XYZ file of N, CA and C in Angstrom:
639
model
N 32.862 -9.285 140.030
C 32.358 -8.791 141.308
C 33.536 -8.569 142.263
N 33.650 -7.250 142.849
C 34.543 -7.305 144.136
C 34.711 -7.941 145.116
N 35.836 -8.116 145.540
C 35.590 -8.879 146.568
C 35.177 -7.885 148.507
N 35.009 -8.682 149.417
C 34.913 -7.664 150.664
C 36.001 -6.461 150.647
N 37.772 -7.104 150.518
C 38.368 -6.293 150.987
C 38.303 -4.883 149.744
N 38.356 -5.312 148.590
C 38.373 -4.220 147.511
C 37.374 -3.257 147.318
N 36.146 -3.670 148.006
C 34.419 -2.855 148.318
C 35.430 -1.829 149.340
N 35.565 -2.662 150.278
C 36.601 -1.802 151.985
C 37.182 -0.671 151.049
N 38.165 -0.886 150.465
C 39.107 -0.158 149.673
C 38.474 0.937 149.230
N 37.875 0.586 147.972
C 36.948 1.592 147.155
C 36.175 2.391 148.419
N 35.542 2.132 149.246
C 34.641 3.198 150.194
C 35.615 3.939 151.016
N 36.813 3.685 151.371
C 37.433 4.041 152.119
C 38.164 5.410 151.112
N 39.073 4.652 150.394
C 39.741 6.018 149.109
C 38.286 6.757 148.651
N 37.442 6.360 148.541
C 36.151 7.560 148.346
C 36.114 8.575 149.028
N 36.065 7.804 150.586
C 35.758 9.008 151.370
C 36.881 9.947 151.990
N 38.083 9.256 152.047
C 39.271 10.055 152.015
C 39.425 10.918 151.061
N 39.206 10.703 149.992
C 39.264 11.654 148.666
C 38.480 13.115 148.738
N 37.319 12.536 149.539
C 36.489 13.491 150.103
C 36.900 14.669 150.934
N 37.419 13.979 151.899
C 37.808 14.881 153.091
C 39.589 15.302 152.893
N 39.508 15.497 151.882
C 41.182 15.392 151.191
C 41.575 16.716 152.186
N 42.836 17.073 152.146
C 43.290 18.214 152.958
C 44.919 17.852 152.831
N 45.708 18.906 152.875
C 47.236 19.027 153.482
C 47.774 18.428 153.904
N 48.164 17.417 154.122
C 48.913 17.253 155.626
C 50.241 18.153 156.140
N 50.276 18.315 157.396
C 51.091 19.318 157.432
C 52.299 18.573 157.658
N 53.429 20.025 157.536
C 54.675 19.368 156.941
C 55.523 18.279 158.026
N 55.873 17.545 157.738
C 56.492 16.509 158.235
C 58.109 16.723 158.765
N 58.166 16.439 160.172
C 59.472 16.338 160.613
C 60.344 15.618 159.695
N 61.749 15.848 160.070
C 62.849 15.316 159.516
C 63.090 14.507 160.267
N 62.708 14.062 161.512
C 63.264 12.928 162.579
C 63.123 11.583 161.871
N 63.825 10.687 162.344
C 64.062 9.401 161.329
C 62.442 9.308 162.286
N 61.817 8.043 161.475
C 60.792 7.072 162.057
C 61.187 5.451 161.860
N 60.624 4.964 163.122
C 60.840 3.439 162.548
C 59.761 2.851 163.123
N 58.808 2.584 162.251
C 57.437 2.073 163.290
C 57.734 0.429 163.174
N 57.017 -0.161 164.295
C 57.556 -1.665 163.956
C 56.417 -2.153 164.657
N 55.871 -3.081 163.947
C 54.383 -4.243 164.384
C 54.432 -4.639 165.979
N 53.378 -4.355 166.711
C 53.788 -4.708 168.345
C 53.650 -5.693 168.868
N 52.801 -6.731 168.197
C 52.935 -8.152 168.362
C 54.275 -9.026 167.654
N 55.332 -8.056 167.054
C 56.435 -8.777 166.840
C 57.388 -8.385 168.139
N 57.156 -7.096 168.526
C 58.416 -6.999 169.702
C 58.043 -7.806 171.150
N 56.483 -8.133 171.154
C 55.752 -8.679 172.010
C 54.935 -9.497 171.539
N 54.835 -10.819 171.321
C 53.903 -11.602 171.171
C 52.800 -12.060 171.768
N 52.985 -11.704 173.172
C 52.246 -11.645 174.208
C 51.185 -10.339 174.513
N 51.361 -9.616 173.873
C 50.172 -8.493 173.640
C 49.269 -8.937 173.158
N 47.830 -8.997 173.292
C 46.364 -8.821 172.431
C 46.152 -7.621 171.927
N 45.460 -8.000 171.031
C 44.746 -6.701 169.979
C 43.108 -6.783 170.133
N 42.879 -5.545 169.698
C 41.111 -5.722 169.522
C 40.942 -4.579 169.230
N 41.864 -4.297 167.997
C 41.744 -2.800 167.121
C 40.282 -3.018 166.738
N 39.024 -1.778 167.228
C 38.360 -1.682 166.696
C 38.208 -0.775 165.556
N 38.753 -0.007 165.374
C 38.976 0.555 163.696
C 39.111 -0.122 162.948
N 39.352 -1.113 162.721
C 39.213 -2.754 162.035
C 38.363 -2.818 161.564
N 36.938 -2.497 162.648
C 35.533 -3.033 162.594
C 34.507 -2.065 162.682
N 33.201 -2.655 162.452
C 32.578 -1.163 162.700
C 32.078 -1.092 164.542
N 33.355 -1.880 165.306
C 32.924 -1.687 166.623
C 33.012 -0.286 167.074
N 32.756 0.442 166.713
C 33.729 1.855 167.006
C 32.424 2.963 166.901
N 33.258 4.513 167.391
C 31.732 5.444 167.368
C 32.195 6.030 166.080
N 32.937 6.071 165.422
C 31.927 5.878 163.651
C 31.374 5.563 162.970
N 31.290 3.882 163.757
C 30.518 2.620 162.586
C 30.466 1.946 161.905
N 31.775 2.326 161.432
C 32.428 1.407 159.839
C 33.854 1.822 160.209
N 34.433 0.218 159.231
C 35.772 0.369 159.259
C 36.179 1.454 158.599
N 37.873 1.790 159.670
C 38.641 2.621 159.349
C 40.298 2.274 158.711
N 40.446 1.325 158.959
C 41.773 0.069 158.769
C 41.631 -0.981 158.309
N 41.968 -1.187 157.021
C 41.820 -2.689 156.472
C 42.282 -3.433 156.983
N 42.949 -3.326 158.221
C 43.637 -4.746 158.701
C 43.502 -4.422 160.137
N 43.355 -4.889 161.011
C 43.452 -5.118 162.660
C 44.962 -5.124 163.050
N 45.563 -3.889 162.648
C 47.407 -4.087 163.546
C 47.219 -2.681 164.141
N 48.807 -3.300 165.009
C 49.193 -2.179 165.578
C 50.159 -1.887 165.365
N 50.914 -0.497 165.549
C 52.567 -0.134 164.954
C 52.851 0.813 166.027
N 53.892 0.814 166.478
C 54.888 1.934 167.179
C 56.244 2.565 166.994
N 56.365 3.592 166.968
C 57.945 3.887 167.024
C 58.673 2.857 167.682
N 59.913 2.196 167.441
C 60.650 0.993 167.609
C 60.712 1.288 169.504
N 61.255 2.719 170.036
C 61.603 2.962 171.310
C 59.967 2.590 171.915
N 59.356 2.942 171.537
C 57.690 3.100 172.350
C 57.333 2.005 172.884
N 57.487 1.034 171.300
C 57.421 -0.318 171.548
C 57.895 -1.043 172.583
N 59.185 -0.905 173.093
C 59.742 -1.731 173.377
C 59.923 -0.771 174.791
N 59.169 0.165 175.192
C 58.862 0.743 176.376
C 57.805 -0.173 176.799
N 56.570 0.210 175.946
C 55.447 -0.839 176.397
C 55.381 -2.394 176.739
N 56.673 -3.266 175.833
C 57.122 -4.420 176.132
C 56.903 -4.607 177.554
N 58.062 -3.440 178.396
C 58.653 -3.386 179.376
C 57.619 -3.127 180.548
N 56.093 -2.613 180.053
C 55.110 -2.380 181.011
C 54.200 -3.689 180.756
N 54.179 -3.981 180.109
C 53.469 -5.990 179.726
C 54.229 -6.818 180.553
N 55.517 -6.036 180.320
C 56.272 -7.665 181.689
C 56.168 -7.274 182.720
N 56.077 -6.065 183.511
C 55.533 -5.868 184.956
C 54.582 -5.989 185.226
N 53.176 -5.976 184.022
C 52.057 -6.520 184.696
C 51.729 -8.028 184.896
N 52.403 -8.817 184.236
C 52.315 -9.945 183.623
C 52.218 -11.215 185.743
N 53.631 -10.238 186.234
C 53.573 -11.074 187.345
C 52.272 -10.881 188.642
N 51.129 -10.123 188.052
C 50.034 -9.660 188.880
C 48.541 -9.630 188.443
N 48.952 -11.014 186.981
C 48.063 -11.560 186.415
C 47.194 -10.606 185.568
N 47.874 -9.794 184.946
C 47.319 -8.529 184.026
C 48.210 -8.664 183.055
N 47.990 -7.876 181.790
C 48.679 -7.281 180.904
C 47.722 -6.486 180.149
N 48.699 -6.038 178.488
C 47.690 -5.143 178.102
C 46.981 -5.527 177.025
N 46.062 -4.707 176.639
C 45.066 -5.492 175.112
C 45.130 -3.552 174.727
N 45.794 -3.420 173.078
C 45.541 -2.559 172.701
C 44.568 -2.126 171.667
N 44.401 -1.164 172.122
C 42.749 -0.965 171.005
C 43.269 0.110 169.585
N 44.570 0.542 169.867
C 44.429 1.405 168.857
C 46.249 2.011 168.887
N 46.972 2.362 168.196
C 48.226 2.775 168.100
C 48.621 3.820 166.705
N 49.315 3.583 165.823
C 49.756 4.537 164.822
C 48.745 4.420 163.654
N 48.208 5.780 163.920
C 47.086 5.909 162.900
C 47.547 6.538 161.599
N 47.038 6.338 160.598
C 47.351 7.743 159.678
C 46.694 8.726 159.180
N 47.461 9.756 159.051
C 46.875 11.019 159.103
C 45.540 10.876 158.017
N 45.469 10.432 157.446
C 44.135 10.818 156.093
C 42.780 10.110 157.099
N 43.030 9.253 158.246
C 41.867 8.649 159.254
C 41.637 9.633 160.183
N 42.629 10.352 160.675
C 42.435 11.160 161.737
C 41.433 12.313 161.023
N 41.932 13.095 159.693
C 41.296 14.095 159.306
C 39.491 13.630 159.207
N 39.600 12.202 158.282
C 38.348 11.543 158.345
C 37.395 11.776 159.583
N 37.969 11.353 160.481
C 37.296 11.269 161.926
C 36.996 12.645 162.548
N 37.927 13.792 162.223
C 37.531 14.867 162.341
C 36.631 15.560 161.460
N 36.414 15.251 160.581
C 35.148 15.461 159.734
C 33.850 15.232 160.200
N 33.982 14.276 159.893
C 32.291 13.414 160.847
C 32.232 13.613 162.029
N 33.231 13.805 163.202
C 32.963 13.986 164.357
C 32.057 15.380 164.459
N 31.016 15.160 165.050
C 29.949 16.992 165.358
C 31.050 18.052 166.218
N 31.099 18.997 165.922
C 32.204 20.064 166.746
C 31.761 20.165 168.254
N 30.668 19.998 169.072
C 30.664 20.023 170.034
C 31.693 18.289 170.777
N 31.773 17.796 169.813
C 32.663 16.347 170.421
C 34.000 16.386 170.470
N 34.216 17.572 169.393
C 35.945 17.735 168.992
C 36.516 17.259 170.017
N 36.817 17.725 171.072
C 37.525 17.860 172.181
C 38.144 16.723 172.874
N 37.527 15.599 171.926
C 37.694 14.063 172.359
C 38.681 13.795 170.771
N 38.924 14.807 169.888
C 39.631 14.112 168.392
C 40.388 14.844 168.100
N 41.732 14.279 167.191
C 42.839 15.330 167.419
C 42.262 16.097 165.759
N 42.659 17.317 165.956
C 42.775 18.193 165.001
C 43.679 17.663 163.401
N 43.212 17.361 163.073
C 44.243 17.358 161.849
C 45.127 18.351 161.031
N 44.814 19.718 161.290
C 46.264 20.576 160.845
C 47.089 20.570 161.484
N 47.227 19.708 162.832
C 48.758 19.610 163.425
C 49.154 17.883 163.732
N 48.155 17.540 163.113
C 48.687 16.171 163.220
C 48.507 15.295 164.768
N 48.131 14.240 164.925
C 48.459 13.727 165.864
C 49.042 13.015 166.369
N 49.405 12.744 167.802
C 50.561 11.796 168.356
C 50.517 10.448 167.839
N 48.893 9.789 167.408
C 48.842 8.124 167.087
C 49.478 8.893 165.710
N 49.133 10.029 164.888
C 49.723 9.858 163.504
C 51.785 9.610 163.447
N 51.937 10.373 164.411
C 53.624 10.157 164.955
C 54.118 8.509 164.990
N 52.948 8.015 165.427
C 53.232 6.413 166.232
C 53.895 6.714 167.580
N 53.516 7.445 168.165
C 54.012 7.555 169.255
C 52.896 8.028 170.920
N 51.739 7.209 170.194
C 50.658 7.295 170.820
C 49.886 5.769 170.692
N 49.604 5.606 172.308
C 48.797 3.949 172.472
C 47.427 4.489 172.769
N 46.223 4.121 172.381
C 45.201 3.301 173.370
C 44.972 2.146 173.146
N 44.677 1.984 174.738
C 44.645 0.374 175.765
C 44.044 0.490 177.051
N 43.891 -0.997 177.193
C 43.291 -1.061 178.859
C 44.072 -2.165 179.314
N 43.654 -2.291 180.772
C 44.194 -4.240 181.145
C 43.662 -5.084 181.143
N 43.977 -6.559 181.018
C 43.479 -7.354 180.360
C 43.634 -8.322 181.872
N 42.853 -8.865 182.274
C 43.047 -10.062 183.262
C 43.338 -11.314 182.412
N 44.134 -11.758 182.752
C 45.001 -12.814 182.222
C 44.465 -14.140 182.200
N 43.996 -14.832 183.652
C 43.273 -15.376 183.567
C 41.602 -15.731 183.340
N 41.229 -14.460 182.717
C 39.745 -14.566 182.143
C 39.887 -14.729 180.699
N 40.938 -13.807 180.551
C 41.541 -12.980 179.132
C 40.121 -12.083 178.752
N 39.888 -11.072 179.242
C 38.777 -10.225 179.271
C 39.431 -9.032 180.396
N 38.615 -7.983 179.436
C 39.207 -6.377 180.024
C 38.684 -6.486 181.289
N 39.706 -5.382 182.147
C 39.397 -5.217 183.685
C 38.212 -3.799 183.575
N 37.400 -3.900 184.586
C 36.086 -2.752 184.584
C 37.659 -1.706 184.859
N 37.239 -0.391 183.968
C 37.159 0.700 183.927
C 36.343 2.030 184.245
N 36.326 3.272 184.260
C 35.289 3.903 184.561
C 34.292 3.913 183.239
N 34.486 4.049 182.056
C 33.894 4.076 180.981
C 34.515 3.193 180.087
N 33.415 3.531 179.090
C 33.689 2.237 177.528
C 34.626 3.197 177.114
N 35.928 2.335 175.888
C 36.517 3.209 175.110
C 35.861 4.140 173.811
N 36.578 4.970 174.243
C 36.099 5.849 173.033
C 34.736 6.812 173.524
N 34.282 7.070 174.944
C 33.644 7.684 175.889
C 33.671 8.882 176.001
N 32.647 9.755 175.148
C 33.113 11.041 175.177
C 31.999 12.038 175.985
N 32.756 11.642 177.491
C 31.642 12.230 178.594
C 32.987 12.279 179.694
N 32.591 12.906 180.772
C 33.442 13.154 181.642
C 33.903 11.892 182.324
N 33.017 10.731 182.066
C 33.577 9.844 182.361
C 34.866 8.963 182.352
N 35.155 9.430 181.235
C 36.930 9.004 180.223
C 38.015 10.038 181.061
N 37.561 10.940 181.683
C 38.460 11.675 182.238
C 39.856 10.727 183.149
N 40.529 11.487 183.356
C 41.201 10.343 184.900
C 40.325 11.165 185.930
N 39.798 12.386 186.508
C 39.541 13.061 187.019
C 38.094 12.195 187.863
N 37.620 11.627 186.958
C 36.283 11.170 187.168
C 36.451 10.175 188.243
N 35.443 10.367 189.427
C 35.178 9.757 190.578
C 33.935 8.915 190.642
N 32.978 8.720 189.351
C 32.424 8.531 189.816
C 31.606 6.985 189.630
N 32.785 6.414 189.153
C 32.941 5.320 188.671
C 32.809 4.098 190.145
N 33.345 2.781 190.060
C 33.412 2.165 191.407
C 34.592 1.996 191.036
N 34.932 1.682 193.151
C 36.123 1.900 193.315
C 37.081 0.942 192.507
N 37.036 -0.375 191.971
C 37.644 -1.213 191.503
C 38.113 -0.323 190.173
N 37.388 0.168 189.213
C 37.211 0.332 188.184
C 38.580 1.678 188.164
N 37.921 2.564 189.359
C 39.290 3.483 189.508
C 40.817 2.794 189.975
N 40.497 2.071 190.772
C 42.086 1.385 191.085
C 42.433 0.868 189.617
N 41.964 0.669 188.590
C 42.260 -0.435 188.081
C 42.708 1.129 186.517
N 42.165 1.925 186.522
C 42.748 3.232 185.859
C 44.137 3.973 186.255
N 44.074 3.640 187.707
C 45.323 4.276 188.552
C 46.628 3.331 188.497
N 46.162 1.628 188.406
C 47.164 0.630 188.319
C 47.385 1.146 186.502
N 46.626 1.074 185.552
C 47.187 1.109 184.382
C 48.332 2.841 184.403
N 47.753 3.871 184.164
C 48.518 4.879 184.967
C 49.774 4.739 184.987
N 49.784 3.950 186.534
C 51.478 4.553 187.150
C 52.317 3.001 186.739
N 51.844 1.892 185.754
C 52.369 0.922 184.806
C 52.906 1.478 184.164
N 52.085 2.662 182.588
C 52.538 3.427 181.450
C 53.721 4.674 182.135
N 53.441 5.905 183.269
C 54.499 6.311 183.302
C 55.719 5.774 183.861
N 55.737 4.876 184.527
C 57.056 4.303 184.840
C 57.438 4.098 183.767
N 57.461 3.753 182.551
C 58.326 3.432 181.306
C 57.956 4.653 179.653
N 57.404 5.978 180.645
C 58.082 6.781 179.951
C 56.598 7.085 179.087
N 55.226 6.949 179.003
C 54.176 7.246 178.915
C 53.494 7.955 179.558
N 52.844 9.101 179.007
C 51.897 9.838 179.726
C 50.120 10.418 179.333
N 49.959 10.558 180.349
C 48.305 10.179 180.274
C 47.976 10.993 179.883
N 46.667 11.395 179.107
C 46.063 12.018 178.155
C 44.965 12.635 179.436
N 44.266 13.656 179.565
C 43.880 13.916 180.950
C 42.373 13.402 180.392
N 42.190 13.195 179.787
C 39.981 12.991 178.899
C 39.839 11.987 178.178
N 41.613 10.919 178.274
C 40.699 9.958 178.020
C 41.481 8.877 178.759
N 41.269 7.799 179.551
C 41.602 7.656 180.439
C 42.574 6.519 179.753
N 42.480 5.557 178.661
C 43.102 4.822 177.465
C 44.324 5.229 176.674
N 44.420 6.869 176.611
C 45.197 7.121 175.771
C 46.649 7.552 177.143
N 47.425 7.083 176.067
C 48.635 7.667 176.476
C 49.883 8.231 175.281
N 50.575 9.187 175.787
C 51.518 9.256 174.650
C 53.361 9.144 174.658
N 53.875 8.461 174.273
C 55.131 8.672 174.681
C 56.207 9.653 174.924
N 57.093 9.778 175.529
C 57.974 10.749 175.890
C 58.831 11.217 174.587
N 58.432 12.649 174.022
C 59.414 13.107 173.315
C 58.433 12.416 171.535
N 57.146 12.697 171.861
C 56.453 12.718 170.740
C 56.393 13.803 169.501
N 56.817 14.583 170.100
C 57.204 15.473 168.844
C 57.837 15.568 168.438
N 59.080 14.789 168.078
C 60.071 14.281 167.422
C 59.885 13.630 166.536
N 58.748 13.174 166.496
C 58.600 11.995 165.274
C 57.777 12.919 164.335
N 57.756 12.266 163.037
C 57.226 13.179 161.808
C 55.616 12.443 161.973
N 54.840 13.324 161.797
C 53.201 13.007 161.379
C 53.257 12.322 159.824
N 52.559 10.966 159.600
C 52.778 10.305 158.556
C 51.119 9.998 158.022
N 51.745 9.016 157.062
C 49.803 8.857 156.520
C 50.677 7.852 155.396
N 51.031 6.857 156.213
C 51.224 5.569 155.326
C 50.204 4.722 156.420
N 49.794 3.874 155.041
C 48.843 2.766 155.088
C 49.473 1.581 156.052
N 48.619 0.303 156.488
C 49.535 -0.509 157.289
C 50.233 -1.184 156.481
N 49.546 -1.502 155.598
C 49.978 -2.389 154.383
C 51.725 -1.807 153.441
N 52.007 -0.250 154.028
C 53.104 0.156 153.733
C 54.303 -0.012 154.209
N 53.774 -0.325 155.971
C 54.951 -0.213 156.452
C 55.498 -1.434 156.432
């Protein structure tokens, strides 16, 4: 009899096999992705692609990590220690994906939703590792700060644009914000979580497993 993780396995290479496709061609830029609870120990996780907390339903990642280009990383370090003295930091939900999940997700996603999922013939920035989503974390609750929407919100609500949230919830989008670009992150305009680092297209689009790197 299988065990959980090898069932995981088998359904997962099924359905990848399924939605098989190209990947397109890969930069020559070196990559160095590196685990973000090693450059920061002080980061939380709550990768839901892990789990079936997510709007697909089922896991997408046999394991709950996160990975970044080595520079990204250690950008974001640098925005964890400025929040840190104002009783915040960050909890990330999601970082270097690989490409055979993204195409997945663009499959199943209905085409009127696209607009919230990256395309897979050009690859995306989490496939680079050079793409976070996250929120802030109050330190002393250790529980997320209200936002305008849930992650993964595919309504105008995820926007930054969106007003129509309460006011806490927007200060608290605008404090995460101008945290990530001070150290070289920039905001995704639809979803208010994502950000991507400076000079993301430099890195090659990949589709190694976590278990590879």
């Amino acid at each position: 009899m299988k065990s959980p993780r090898q069932r995981f396995q088998v359904l997962i290479g099924s359905v990848l096999m399924a939605a098989c496709l190209a990947a397109p061609v890969l930069s020559e830029t070196t990559s160095e992705l590196v685990e973000l609870v090693k450059v920061d120990p002080s980061l939380r996780l709550d990768i839901r692609y892990a789990s079936d907390r997510n709007f697909m339903g089922f896991p997408l990642y046999a394991q709950p990590r996160a990975f970044l280009q080595k520079e990204a990383a250690l950008a974001l370090k640098k925005v964890n220690d400025d929040l840190r003295p104002h009783g915040l930091g960050l909890l990330i939900l999601d970082a270097y994906r690989p490409w055979s999940v993204t195409k997945l997700i663009w499959d199943k996603t209905p085409p009127a939703k696209r607009a919230y999922v990256a395309d897979p013939q050009d690859g995306s920035r989490h496939n680079r590792g050079a793409a976070v989503d996250l929120t802030l974390l109050d330190l002393e609750t250790g529980k997320p700060v209200a936002m305008p929407s849930y992650y993964d919100d595919f309504s105008q609500k995820a926007h930054h644009s969106y007003q129509g949230a309460s006011l806490q919830a927007r200060q608290n989008r605008a404090k995460l914000r101008e945290a990530m670009e001070k150290h070289g992150f920039e905001a995704l305009s639809n979803e208010w979580w994502h950000y991507d680092y400076q000079g993301w297209q430099n890195y090659p689009v990949m589709d190694k497993s976590f278990e590879e790197i």
